[in-house]
Short mmCIF file of C-alpha atoms in Angstrom, two decimals:
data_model
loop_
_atom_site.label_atom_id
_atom_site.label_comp_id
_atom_site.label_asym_id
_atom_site.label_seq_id
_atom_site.Cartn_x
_atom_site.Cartn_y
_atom_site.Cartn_z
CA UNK A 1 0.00 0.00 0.00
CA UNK A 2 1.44 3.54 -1.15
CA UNK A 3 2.06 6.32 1.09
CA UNK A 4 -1.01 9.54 0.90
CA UNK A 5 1.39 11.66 -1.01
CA UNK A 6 3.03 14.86 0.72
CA UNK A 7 4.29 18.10 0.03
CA UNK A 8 7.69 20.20 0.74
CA UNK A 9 7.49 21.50 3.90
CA UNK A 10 8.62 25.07 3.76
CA UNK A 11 10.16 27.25 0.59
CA UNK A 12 13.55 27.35 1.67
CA UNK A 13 12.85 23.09 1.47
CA UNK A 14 11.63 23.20 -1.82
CA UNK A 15 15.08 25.49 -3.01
CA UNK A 16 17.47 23.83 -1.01
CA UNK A 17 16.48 20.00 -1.92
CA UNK A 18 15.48 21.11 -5.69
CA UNK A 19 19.33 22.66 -6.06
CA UNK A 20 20.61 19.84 -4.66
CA UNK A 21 19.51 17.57 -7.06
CA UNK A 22 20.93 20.05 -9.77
CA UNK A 23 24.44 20.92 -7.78
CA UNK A 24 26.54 17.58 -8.03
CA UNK A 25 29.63 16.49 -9.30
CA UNK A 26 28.68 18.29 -12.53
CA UNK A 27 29.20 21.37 -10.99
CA UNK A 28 32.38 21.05 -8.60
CA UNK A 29 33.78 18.57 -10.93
CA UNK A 30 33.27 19.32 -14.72
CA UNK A 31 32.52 23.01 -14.85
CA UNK A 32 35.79 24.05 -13.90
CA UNK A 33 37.68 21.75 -16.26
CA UNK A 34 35.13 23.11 -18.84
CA UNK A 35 36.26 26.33 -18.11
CA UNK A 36 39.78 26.03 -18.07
CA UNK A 37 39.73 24.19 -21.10
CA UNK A 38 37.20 26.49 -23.22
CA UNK A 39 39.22 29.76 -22.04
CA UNK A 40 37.87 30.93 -18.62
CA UNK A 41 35.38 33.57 -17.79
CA UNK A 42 34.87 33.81 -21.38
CA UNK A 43 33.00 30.58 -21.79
CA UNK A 44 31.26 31.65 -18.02
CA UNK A 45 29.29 34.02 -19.81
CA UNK A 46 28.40 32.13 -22.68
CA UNK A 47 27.05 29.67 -20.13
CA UNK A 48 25.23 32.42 -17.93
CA UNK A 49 23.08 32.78 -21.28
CA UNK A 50 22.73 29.24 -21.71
CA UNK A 51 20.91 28.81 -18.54
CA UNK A 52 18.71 31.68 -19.72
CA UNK A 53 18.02 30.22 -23.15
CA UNK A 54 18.00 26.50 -22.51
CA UNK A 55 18.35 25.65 -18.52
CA UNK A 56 15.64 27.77 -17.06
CA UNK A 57 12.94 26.97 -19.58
CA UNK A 58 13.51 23.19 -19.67
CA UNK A 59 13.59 23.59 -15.88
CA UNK A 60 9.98 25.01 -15.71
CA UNK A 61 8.76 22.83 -18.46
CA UNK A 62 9.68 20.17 -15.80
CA UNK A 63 7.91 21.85 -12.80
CA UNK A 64 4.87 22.21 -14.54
CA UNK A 65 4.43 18.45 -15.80
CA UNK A 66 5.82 16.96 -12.46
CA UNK A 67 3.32 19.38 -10.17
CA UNK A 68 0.29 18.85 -12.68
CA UNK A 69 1.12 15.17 -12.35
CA UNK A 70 1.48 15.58 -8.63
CA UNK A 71 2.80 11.74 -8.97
CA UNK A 72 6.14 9.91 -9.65
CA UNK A 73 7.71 11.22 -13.48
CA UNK A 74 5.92 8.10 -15.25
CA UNK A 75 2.61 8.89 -14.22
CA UNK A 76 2.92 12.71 -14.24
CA UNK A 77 3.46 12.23 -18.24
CA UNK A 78 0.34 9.75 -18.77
CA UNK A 79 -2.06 11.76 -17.24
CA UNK A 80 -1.00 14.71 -19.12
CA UNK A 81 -0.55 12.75 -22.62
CA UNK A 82 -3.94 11.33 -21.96
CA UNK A 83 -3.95 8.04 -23.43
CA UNK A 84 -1.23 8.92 -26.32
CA UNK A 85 2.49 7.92 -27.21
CA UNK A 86 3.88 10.65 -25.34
CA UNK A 87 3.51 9.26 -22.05
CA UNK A 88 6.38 7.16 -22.82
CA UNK A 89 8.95 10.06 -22.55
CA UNK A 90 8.15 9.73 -18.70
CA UNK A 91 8.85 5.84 -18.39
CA UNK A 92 11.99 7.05 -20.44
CA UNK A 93 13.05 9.61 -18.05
CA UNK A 94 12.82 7.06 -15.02
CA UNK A 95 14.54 4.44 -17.20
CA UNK A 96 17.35 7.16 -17.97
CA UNK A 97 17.26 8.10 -14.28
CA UNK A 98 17.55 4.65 -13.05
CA UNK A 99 20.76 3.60 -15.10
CA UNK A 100 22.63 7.21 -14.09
CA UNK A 101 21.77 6.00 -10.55
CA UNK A 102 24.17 3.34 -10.93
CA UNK A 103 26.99 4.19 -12.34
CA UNK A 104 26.90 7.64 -10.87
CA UNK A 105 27.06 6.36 -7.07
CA UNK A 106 30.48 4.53 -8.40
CA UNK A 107 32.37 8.14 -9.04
CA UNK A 108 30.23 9.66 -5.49
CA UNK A 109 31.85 6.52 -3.32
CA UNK A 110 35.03 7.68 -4.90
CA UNK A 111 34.62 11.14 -3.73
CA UNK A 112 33.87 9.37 -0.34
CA UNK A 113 36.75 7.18 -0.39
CA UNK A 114 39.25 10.19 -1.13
CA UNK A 115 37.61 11.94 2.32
CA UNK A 116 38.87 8.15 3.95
CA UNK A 117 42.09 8.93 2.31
CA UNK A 118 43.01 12.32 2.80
CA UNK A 119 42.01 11.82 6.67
CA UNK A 120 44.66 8.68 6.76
CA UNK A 121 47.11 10.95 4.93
CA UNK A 122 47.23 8.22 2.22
CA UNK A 123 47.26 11.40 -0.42
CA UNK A 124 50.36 13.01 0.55
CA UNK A 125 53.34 12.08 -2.42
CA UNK A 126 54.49 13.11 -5.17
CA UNK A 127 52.79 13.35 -8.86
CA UNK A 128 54.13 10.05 -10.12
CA UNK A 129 52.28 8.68 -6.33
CA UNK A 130 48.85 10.51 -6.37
CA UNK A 131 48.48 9.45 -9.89
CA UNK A 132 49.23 5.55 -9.00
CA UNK A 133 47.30 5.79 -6.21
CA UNK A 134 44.30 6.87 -8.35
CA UNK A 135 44.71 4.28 -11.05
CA UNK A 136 45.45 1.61 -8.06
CA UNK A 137 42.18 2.72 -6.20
CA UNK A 138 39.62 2.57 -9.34
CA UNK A 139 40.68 -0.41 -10.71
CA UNK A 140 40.70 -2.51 -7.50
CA UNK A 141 37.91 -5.18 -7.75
CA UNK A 142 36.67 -4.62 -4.23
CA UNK A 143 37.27 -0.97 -2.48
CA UNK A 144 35.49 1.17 -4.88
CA UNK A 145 32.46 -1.72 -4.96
CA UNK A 146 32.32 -0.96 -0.79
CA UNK A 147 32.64 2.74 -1.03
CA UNK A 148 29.90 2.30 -3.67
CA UNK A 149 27.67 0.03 -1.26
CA UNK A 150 28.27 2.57 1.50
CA UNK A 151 26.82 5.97 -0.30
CA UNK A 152 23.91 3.88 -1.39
CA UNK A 153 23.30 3.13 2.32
CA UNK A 154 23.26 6.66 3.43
CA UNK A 155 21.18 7.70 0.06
CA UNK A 156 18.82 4.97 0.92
CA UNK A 157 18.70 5.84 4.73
CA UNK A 158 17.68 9.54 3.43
CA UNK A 159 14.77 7.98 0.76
CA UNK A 160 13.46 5.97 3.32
CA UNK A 161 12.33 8.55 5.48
CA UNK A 162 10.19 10.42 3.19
CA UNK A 163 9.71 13.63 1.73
CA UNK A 164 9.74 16.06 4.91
CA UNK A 165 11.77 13.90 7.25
CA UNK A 166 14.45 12.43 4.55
CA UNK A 167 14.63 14.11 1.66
CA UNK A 168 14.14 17.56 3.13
CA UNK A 169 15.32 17.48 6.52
CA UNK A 170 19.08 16.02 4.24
CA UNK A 171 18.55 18.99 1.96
CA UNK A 172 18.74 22.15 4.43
CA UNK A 173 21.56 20.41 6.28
CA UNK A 174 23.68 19.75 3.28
CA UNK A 175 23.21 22.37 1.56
CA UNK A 176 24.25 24.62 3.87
CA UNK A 177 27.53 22.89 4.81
CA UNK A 178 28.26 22.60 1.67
CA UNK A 179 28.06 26.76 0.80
CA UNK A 180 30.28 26.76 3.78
CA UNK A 181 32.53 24.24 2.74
CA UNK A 182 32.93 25.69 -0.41
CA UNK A 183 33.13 29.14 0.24
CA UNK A 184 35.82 28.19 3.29
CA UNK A 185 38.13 26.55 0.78
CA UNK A 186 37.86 29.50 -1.51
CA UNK A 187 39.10 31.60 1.09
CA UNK A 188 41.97 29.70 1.31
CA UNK A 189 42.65 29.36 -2.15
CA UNK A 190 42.74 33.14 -2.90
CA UNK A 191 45.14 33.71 -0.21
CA UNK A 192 47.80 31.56 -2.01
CA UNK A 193 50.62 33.43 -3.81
CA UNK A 194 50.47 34.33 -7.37
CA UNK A 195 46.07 33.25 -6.80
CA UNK A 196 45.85 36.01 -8.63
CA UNK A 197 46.21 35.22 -12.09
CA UNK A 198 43.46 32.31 -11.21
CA UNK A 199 41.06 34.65 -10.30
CA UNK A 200 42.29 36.78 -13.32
CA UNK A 201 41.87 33.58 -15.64
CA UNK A 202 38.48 32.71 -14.40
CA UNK A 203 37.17 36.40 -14.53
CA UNK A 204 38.61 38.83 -17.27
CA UNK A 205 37.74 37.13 -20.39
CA UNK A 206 39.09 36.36 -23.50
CA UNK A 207 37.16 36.89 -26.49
CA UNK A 208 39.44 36.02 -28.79
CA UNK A 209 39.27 32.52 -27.48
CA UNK A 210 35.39 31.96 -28.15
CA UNK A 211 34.58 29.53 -30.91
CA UNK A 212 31.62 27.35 -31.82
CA UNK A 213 32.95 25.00 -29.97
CA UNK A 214 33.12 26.79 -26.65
CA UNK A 215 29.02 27.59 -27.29
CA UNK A 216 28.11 24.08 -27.57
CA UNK A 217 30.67 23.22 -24.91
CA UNK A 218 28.44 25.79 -22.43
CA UNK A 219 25.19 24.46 -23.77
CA UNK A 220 26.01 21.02 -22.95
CA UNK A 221 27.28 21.81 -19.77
CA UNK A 222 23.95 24.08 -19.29
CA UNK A 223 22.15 20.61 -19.83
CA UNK A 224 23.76 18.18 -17.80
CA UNK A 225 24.72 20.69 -15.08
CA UNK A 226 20.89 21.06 -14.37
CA UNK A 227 19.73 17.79 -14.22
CA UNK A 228 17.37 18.08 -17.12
CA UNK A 229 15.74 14.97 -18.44
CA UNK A 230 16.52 12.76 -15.80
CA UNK A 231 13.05 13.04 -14.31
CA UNK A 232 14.56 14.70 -10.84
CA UNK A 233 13.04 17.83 -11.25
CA UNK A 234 9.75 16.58 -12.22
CA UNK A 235 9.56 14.02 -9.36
CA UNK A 236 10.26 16.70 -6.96
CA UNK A 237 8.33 19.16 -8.53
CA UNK A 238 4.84 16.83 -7.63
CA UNK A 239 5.92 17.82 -3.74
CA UNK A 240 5.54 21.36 -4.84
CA UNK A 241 2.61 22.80 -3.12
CA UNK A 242 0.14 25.12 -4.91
CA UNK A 243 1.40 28.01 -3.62
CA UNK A 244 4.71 27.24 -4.97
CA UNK A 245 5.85 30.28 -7.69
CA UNK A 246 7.75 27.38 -10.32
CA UNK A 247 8.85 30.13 -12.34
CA UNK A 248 10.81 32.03 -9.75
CA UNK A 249 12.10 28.84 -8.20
CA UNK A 250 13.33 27.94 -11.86
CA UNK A 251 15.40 31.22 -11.62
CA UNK A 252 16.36 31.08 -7.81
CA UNK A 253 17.82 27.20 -8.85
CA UNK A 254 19.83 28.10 -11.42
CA UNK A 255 21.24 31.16 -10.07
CA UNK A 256 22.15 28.67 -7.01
CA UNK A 257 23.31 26.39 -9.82
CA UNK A 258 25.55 29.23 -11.52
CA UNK A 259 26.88 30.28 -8.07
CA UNK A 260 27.91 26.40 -7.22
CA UNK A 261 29.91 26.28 -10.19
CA UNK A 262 31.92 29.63 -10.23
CA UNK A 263 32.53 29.24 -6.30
CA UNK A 264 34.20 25.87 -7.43
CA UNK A 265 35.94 27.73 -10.33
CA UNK A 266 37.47 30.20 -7.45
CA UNK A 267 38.14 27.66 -5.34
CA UNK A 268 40.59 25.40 -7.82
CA UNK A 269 42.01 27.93 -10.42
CA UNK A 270 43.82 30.30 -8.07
CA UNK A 271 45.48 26.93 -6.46
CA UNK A 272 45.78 25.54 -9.69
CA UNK A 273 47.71 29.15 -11.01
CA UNK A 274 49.61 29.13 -7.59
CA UNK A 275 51.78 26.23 -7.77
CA UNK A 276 51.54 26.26 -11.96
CA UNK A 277 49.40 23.44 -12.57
CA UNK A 278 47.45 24.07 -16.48
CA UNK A 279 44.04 24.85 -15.90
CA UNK A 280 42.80 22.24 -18.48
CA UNK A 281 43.84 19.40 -16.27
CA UNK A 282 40.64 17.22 -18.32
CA UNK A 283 38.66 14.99 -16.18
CA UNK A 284 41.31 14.18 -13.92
CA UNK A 285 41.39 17.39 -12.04
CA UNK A 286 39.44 16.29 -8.94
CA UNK A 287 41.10 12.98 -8.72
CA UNK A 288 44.77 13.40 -9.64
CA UNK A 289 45.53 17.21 -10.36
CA UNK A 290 44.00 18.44 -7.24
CA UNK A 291 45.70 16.60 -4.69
CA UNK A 292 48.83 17.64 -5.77
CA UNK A 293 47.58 21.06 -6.07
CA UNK A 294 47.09 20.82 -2.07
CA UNK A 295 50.19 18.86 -1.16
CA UNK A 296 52.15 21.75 -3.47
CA UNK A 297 50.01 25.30 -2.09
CA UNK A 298 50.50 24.31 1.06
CA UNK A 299 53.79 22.47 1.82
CA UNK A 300 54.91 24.82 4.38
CA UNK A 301 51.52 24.45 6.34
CA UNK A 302 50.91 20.48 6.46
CA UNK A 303 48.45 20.53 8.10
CA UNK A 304 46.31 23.54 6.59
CA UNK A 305 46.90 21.84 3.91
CA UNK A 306 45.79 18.01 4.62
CA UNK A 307 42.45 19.92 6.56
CA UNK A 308 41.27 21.66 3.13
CA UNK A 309 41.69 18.66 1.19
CA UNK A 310 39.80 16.86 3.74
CA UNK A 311 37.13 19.63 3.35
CA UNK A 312 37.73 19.32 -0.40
CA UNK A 313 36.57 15.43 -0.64
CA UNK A 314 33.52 16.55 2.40
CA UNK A 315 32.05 18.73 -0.32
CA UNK A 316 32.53 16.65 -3.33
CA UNK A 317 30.43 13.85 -1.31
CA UNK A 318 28.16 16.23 -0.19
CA UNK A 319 27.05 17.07 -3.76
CA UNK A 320 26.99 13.44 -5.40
CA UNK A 321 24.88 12.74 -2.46
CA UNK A 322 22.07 15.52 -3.02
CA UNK A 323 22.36 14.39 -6.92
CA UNK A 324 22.22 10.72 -6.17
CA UNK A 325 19.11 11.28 -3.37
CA UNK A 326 17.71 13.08 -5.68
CA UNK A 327 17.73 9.94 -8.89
CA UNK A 328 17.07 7.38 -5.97
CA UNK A 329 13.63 8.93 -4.95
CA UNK A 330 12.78 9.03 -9.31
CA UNK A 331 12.91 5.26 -8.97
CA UNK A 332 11.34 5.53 -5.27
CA UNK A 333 9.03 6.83 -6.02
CA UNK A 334 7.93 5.18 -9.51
CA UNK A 335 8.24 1.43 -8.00
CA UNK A 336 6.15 2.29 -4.94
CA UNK A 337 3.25 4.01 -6.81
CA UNK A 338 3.06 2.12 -9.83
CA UNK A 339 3.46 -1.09 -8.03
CA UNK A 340 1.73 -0.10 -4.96
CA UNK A 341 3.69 -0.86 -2.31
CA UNK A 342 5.23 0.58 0.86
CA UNK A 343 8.01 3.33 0.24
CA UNK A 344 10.52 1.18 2.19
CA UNK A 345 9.88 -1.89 -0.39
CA UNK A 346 10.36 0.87 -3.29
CA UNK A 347 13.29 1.84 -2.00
CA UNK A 348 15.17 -1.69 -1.31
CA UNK A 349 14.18 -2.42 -4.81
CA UNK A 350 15.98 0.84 -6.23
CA UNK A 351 18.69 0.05 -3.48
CA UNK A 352 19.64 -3.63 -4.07
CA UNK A 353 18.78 -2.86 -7.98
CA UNK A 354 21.91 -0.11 -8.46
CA UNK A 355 24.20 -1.51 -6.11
CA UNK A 356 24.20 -4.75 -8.67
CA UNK A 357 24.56 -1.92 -10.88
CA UNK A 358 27.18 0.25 -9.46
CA UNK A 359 29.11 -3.12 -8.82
CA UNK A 360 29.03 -4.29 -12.63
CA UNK A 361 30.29 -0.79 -13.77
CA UNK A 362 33.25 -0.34 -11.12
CA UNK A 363 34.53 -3.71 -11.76
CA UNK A 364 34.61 -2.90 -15.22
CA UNK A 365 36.80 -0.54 -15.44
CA UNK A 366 39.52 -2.72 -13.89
CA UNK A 367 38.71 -5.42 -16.30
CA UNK A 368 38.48 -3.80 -19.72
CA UNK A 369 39.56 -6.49 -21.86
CA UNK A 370 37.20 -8.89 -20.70
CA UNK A 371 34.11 -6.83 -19.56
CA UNK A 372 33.76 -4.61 -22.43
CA UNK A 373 31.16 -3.69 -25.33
CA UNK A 374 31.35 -1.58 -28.48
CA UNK A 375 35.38 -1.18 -27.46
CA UNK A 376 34.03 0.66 -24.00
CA UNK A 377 33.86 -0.87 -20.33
CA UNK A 378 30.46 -1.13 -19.03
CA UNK A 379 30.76 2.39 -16.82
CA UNK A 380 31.82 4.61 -19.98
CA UNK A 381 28.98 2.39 -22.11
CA UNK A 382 26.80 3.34 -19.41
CA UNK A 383 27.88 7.26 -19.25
CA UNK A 384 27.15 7.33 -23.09
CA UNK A 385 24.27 5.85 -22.94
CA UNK A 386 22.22 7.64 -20.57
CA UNK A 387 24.58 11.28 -21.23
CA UNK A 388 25.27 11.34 -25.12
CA UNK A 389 21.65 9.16 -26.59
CA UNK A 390 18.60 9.10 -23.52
CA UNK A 391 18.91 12.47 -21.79
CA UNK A 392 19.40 14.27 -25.07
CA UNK A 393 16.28 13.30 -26.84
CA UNK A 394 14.14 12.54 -23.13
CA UNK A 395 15.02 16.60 -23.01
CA UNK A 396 14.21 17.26 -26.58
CA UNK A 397 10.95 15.03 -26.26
CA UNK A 398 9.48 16.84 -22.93
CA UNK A 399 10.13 20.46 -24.79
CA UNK A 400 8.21 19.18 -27.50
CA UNK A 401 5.28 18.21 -25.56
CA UNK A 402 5.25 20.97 -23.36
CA UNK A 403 5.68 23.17 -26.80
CA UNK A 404 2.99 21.26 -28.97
CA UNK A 405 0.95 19.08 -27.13
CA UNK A 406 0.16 20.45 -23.47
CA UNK A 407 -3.19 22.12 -23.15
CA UNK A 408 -2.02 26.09 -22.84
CA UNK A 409 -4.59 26.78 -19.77
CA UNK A 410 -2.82 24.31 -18.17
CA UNK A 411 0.45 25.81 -19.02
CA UNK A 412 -1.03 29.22 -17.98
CA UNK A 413 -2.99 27.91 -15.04
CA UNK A 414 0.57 26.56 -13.63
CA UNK A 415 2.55 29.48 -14.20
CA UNK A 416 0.29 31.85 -12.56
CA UNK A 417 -0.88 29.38 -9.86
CA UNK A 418 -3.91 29.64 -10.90
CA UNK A 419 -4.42 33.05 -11.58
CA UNK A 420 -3.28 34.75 -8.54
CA UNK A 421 0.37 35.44 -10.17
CA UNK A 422 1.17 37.30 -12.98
CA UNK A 423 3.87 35.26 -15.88
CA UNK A 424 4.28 38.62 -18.50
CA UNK A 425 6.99 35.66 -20.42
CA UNK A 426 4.19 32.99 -21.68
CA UNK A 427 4.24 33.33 -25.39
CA UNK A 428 8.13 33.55 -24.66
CA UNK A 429 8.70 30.51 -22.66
CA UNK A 430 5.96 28.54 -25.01
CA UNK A 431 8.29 30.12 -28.17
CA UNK A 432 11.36 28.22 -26.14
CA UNK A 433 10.03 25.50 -25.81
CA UNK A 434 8.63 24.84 -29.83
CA UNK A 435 12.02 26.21 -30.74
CA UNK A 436 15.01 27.47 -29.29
CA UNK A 437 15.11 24.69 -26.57
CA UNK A 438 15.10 21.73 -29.16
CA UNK A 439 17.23 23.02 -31.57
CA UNK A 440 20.17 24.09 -28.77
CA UNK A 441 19.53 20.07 -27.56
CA UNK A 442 20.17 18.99 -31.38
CA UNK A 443 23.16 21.06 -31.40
CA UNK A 444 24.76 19.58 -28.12
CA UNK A 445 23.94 16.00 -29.76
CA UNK A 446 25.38 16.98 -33.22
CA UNK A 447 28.39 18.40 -31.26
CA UNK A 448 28.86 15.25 -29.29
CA UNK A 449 28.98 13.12 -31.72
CA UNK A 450 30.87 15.78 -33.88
CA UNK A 451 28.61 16.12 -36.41
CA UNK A 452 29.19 20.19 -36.40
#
């Protein structure tokens, strides 16, 4: 027997848990070696438009479906598609959400497993060390599967709790430690000698170095930053109450979203720029780059230094664990309603379901030549997948609907809750969402796949 369905508790508990599912590893991790390697505060702007043009419209196309819906993604689609094809973009989105679930916790119980290691001092060395270390770490067949196992256990400990008491209460005590966390590390960052020409890289910008490139780069980053498509935002958005303005939380989430990300960019350029590490360190940075950045910046304070990598790995944790909440209660909350059981039973299911997962993928990646498909292992099949094929056209499907198919009072009734707000931007945001939105998602697959 489902649960009777509940609502946020408070507006700073529909902001905080709503940007947590957005702020993850996408934003700590991949924005700033975005940046660095599309030219700095150059490619900032261009994605401070993108979130105008593409993130903030997609994000309110999702409010409005998952709070019309007031049910899990799935269901939110079918009763709006009423009885058509288009109610399979929601079982889509879960689907989409459900495999990212997996392989996603395997990078998060990394980040928790470097917190592990930088309290043991395992991360203190040399280049030619941290970088063995890394390659040592993922491609053991049983640490990264535990670490794994572990963040799933605290995700599921959240989910099980519920809306107010789990996924809430989590949200406004994460969130906040991790804008401390963050900004805490900045500090220290900018303090380092010769920070300056960080700060200078990541804020005077270049426009010489802007290229077509660096515009889909931003848009795509816009995208995935967001968590568009993945049917997070919808699901939470049915725990929206009426009274909820989905418009101005749509701006108030990405600005949170666009704050996240710079703060990070502060926070590893200037120690990047200190102790002359390139900028466009690749996906590495977090993992191999960074800890040598610390051991470097501060080798005449030890210890300052081994307590703000320690704070370092605290806040990469904490936001893979709003994200991954966040895709565990998509599932959650599908199983639980569609198959109408108890929330506990939905969430073992999810649980048990992308630990197998989360196992398969990590052990891959130390067993390439004999766990591989299409010449990939099963975590970077996975990552392309979900990142380059389902969230791409689940995205370009919802704006579709929302564009074309959607009954417009309903659009209007949403936006203006009912009449008692006023929306001046609908024949805009309806515009976006015919036009602009799916043509900027066919660019980011054309670009991916580097077709333009």
């Amino acid at each position: 027997m489902s649960e009777e369905r509940v609502n946020f508790g408070s507006k700073i508990g529909v902001i905080l848990a709503t940007a947590g599912s957005a702020v993850g590893l996408g934003n700590i991790w991949r924005f700033p070696y975005m940046t660095g390697e599309n030219g700095g505060a150059a490619f900032i702007i261009i994605y401070i438009l993108c979130v105008i043009v593409l993130g903030i419209p997609c994000m309110i196309g999702e409010f409005i479906i998952g709070r019309h819906g007031a049910s899990n993604t799935a269901r939110a689609y079918t009763r709006l598609a009423k009885g058509t094809r288009w109610k399979w973009i929601g079982y889509l989105e879960v689907l989409t959400g459900f495999l990212i679930t997996g392989y996603y916790a395997v990078v998060s119980g990394w980040c928790l497993n470097y917190i592990y290691a930088a309290l043991m001092g395992e991360l203190k060395g040399d280049p030619a060390f941290i970088t063995a270390y890394f390659e040592a770490f993922s491609n053991d067949p049983i640490r990264p599967v535990v670490w794994t196992i572990i963040i799933f256990g605290i995700t599921h400990f959240v989910i099980v709790h519920g809306v107010r008491n789990g996924i809430e209460k989590a949200s406004k005590l994460m969130m906040p430690t991790l804008f401390v966390l963050l900004l805490v590390i900045v500090v220290a960052a900018c303090l380092l000698p010769g920070a300056s020409k960080g700060m200078d890289f990541l804020l005077k910008p270049d426009f010489s170095k802007l290229t077509g490139d660096v515009f889909l780069g931003a848009l795509g980053q816009c995208f995935y930053s967001l968590s568009i498509a993945m049917g997070c935002l919808c699901t939470y958005a049915s725990y929206f109450s009426r009274q909820t303005n989905i418009s101005k939380a749509a701006v108030q989430i990405g600005l949170i979203d666009l704050l996240v990300a710079v703060l990070a960019g502060l926070m590893i350029f200037p120690a990047a720029f200190s102790v002359g590490i390139s900028p466009d360190s690749g996906p590495s940075l977090i993992f191999i780059t960074l800890p040598n950045v610390f051991n470097q910046a501060f080798s005449g304070f030890p210890v300052i230094g081994w307590l703000v990598a320690l704070m370092f790995y605290a806040l990469l944790s904490l936001a893979a664990l709003t994200s991954l909440i966040s895709l565990h209660e998509v599932n959650t909350a599908f199983f639980y309603e569609e198959l109408h059981i108890s929330r506990k039973t939905g969430a073992w299911i999810v649980t048990v379901a992308c630990c197998l997962i989360g196992a398969v993928c990590s052990v891959s990646i130390g067993q390439k030549a004999h766990m591989s498909l299409f010449g990939m292992d099963l975590f970077d099949l996975f990552d392309f997948v979900t990142g380059q094929l389902m969230l791409p056209v689940c995205g370009m499907l919802m704006c579709l609907f929302m564009g074309w198919y959607v009954p417009k009072q309903i659009i209007k009734d949403e936006l203006t809750n009912w009449g008692t707000l006023r929306f001046s931007c609908y024949h805009l945001f309806i515009f976006a969402m015919r036009f602009v939105c799916p043509l900027c998602i066919l660019a980011i697959v054309l670009h991916q796949f580097h077709l333009i």
